[in-house]
mmCIF file of C-alpha atoms in Angstrom:
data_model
loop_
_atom_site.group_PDB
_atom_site.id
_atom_site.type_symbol
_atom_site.label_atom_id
_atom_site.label_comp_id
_atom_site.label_asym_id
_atom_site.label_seq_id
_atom_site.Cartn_x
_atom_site.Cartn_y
_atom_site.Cartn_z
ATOM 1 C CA UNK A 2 75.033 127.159 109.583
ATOM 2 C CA UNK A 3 75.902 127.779 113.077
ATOM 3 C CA UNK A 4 78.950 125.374 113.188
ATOM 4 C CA UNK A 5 80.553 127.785 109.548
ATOM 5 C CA UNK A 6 79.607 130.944 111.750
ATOM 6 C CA UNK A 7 81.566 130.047 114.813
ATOM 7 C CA UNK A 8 84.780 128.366 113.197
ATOM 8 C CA UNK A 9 87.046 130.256 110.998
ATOM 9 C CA UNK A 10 87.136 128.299 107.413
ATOM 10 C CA UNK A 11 89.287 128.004 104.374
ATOM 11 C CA UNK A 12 88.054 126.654 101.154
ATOM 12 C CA UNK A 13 90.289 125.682 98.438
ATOM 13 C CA UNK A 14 89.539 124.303 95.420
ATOM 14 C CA UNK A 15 92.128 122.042 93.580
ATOM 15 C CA UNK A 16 91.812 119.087 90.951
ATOM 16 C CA UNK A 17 93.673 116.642 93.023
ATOM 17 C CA UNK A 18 95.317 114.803 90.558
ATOM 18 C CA UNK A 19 97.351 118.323 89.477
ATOM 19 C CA UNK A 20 101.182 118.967 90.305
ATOM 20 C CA UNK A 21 99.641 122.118 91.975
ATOM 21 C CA UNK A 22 97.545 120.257 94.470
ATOM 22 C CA UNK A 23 100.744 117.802 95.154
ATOM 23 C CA UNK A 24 102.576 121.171 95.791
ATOM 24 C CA UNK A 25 99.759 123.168 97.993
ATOM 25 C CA UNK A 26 99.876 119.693 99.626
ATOM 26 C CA UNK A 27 103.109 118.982 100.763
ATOM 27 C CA UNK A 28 104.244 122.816 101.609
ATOM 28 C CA UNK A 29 100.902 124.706 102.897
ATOM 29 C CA UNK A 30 97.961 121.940 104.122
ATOM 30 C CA UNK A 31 99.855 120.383 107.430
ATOM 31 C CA UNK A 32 98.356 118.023 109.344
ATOM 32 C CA UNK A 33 94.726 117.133 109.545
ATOM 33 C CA UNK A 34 92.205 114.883 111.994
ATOM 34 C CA UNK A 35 89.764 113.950 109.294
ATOM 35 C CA UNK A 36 89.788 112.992 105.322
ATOM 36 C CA UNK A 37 86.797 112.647 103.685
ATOM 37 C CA UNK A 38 87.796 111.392 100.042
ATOM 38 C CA UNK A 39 84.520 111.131 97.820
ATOM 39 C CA UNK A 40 86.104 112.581 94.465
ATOM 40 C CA UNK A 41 85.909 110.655 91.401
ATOM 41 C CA UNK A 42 85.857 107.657 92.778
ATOM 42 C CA UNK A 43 88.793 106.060 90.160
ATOM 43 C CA UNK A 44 90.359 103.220 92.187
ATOM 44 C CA UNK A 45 93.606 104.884 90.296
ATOM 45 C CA UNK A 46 92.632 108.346 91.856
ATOM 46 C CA UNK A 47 91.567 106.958 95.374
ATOM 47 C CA UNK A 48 95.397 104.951 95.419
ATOM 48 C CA UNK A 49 97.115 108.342 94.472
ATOM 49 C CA UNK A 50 95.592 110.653 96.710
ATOM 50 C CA UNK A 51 95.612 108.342 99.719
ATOM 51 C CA UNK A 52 99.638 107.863 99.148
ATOM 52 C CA UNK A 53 99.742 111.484 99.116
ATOM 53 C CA UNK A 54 97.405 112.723 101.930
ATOM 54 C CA UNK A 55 97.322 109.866 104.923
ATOM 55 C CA UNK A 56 100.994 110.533 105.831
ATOM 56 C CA UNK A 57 99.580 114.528 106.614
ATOM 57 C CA UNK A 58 96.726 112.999 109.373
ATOM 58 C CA UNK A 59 97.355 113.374 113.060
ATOM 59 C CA UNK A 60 97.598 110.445 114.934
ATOM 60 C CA UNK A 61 95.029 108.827 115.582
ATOM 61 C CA UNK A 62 92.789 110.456 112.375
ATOM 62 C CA UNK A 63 91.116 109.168 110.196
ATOM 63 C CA UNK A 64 90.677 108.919 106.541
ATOM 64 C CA UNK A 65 87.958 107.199 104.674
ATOM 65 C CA UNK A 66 87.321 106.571 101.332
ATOM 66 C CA UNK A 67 83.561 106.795 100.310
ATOM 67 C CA UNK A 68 81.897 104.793 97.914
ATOM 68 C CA UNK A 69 84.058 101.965 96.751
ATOM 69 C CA UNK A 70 82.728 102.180 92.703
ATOM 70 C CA UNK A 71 85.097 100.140 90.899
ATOM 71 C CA UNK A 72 85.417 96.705 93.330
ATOM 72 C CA UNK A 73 87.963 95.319 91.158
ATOM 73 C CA UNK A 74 90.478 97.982 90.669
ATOM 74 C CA UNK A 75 90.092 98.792 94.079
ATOM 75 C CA UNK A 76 91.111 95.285 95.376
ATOM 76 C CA UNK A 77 93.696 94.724 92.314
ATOM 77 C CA UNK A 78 95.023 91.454 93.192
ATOM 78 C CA UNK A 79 98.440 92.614 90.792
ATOM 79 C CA UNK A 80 98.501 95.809 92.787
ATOM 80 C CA UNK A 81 99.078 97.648 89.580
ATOM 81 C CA UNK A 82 95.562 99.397 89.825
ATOM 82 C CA UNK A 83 95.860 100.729 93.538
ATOM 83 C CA UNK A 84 98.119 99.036 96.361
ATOM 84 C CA UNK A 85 95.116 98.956 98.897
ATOM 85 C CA UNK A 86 95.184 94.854 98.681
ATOM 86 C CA UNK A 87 98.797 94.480 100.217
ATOM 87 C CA UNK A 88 98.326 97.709 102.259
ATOM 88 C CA UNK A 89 95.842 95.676 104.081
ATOM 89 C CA UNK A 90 96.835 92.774 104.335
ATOM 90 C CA UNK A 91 100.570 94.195 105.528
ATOM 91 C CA UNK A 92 98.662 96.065 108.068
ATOM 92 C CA UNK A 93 97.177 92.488 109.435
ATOM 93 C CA UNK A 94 100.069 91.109 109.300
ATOM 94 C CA UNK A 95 103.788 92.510 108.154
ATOM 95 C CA UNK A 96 105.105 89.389 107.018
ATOM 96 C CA UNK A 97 102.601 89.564 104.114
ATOM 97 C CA UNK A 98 105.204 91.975 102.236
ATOM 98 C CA UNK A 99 107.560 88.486 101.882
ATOM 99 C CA UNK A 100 105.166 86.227 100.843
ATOM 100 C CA UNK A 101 104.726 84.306 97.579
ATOM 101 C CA UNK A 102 101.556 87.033 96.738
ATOM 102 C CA UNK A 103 103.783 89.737 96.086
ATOM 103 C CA UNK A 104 106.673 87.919 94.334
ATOM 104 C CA UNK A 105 103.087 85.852 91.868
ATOM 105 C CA UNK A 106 102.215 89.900 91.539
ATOM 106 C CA UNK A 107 105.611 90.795 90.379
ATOM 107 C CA UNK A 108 105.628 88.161 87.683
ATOM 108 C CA UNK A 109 101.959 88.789 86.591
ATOM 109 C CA UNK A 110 103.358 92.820 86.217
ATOM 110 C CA UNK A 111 105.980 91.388 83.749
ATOM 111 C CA UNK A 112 103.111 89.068 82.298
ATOM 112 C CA UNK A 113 101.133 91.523 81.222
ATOM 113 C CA UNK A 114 103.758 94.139 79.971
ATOM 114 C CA UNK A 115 104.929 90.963 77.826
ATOM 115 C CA UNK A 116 101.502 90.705 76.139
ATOM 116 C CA UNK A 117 101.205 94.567 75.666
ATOM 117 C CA UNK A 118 104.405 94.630 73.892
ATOM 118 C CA UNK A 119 103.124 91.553 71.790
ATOM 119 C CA UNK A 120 100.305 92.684 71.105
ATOM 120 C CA UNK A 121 101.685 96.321 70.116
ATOM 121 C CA UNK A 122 104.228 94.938 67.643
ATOM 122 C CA UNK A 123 101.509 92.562 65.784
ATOM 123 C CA UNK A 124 99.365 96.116 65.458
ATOM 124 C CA UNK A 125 102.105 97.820 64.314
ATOM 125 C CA UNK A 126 102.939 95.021 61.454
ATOM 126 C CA UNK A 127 99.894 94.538 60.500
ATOM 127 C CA UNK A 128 99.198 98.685 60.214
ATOM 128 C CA UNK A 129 102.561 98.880 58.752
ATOM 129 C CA UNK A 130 102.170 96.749 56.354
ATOM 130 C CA UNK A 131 98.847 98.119 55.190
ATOM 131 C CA UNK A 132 100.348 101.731 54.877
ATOM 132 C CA UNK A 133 102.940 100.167 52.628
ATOM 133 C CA UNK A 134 100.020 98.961 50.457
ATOM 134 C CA UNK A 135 98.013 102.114 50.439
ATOM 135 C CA UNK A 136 101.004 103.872 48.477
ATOM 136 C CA UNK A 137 99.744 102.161 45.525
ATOM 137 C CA UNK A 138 96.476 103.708 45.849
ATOM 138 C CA UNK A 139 97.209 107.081 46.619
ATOM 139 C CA UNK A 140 97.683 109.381 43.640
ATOM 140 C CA UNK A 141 97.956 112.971 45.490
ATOM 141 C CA UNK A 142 101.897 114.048 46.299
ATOM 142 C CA UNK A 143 100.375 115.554 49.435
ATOM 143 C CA UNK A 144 98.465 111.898 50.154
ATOM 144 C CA UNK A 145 101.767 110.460 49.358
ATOM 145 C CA UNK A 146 103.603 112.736 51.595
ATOM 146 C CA UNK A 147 101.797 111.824 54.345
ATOM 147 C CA UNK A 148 101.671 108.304 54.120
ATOM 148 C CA UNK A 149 105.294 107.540 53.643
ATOM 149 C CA UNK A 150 106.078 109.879 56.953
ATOM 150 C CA UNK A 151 103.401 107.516 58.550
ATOM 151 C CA UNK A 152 105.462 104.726 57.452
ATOM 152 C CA UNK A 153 108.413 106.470 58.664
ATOM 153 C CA UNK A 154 106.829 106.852 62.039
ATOM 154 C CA UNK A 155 105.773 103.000 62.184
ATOM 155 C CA UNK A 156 109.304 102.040 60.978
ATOM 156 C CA UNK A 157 111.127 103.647 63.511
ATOM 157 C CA UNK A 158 108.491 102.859 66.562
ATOM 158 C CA UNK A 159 108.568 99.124 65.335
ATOM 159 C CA UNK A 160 112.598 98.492 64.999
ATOM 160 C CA UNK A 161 113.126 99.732 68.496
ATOM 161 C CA UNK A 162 110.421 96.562 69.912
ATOM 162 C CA UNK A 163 110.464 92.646 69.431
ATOM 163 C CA UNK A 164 108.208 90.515 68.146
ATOM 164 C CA UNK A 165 109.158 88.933 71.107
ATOM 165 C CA UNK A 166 107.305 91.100 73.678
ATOM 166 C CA UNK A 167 109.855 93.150 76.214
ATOM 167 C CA UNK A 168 113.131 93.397 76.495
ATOM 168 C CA UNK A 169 115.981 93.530 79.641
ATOM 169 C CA UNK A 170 115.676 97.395 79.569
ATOM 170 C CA UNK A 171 111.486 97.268 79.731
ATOM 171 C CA UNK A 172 111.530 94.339 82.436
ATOM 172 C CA UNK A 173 114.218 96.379 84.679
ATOM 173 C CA UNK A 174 112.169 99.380 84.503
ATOM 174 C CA UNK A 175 108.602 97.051 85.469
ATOM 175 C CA UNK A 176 110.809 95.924 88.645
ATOM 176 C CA UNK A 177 112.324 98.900 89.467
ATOM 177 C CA UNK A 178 108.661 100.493 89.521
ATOM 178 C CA UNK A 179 106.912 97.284 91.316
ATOM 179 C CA UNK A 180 109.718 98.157 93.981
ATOM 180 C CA UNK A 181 108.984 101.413 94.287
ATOM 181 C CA UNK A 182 105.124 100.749 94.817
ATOM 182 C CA UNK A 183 106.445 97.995 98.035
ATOM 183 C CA UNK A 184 108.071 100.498 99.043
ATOM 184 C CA UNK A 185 105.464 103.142 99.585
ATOM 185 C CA UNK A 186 103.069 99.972 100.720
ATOM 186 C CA UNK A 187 105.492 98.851 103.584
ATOM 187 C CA UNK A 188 105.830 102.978 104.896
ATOM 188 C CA UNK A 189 102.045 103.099 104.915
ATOM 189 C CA UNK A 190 101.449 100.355 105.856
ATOM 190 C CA UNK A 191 103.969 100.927 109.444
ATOM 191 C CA UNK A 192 101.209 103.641 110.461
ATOM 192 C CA UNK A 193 98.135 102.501 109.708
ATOM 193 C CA UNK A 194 96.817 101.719 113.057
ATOM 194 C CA UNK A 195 93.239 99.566 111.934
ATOM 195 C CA UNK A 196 91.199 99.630 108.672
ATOM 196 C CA UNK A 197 87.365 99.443 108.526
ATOM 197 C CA UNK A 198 85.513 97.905 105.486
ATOM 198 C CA UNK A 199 82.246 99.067 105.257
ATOM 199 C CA UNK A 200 79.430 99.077 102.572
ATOM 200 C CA UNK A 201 80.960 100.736 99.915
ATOM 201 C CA UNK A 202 83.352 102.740 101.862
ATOM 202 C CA UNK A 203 86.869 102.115 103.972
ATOM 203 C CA UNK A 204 87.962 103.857 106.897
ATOM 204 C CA UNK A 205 91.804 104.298 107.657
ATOM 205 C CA UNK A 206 92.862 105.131 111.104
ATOM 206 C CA UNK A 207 96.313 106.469 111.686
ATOM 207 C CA UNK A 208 98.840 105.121 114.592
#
């Protein structure tokens, strides 16, 4: 207790994935030496409060990230998990952020939005169609009611998708957000100074 009596502390308590701790973040905490991040433990949750926290430590700092739970989100080879894999391998070597990798994660981002959006509409046909069929076995005008505003609901969701998975819009917007995430990538990645894998943790040092 010696080190709390001689040191003037602040505790504050904050769920770090809240628009208040963003906020408190950006306009009160300042820069730090040290960040010890062993909260959930979410890849999702690690990638989000590292992008919001490492460009606040001092040179030279550190942050670490303790217990590495969920291996595979972690080290998302898509990046659409966390960003950690091309953070790291940008900060080995910058010409990483032009290689084939990201543009084979850029297509596998569109990939799997395409399947989504297949899968979605099959769901939504195959519920849709079911609802339609129920009417006949409803005999309640409140039951009746409610189905045909659930078909209502299903009509409208379904004649605004393709059967075809997504469209120009949907695959601009998937782009437009894989950029963004590059973009965040490549400024972190400019001053991070060396990272450290351990066993089950990952240390971050700051230029």
């Amino acid at each position: 207790m010696g080190a709390f009596s001689r040191n003037h502390l602040s505790v504050h308590q904050f769920d770090t994935s809240s628009d208040e701790f963003s906020s408190w973040t950006r306009e009160t905490l300042g820069y730090v030496d040290i960040v010890l991040d062993d909260g959930n433990h979410a890849a999702t949750s690690q990638w989000q409060l590292f992008t919001l926290v490492f460009p606040l430590v001092s040179p030279g700092g550190l942050y670490i990230i303790e217990d590495i739970a969920y291996p595979a989100d972690f080290f998302c080879q898509s990046f659409q998990s966390t960003g950690f894999v091309p953070l790291i391998a940008a900060v080995a070597n910058r010409a990483y952020l032009q290689s084939s990798a990201v543009k084979h994660a850029s297509n596998t981002w569109l990939e799997q939005a395409n399947r989504k959006a297949k899968e979605r509409y099959r769901v939504l046909e195959s519920s849709l169609k079911g609802a339609r069929h129920g009417l006949d076995q409803v005999e309640t005008k409140e039951s009746i009611a409610k189905l045909e505003e659930a078909i209502r609901r299903k009509e409208k969701e379904i004649s605004s998708m393709s059967p075809d998975g997504i469209g120009s819009r949907e695959k601009y917007q998937i782009l437009a957000a894989f950029a963004e995430r590059m973009q965040i990538i490549e400024k972190l990645s400019a001053s991070v100074e060396s990272v450290e894998v351990r066993e089950e943790n990952i240390v971050f040092r700051r230029k």
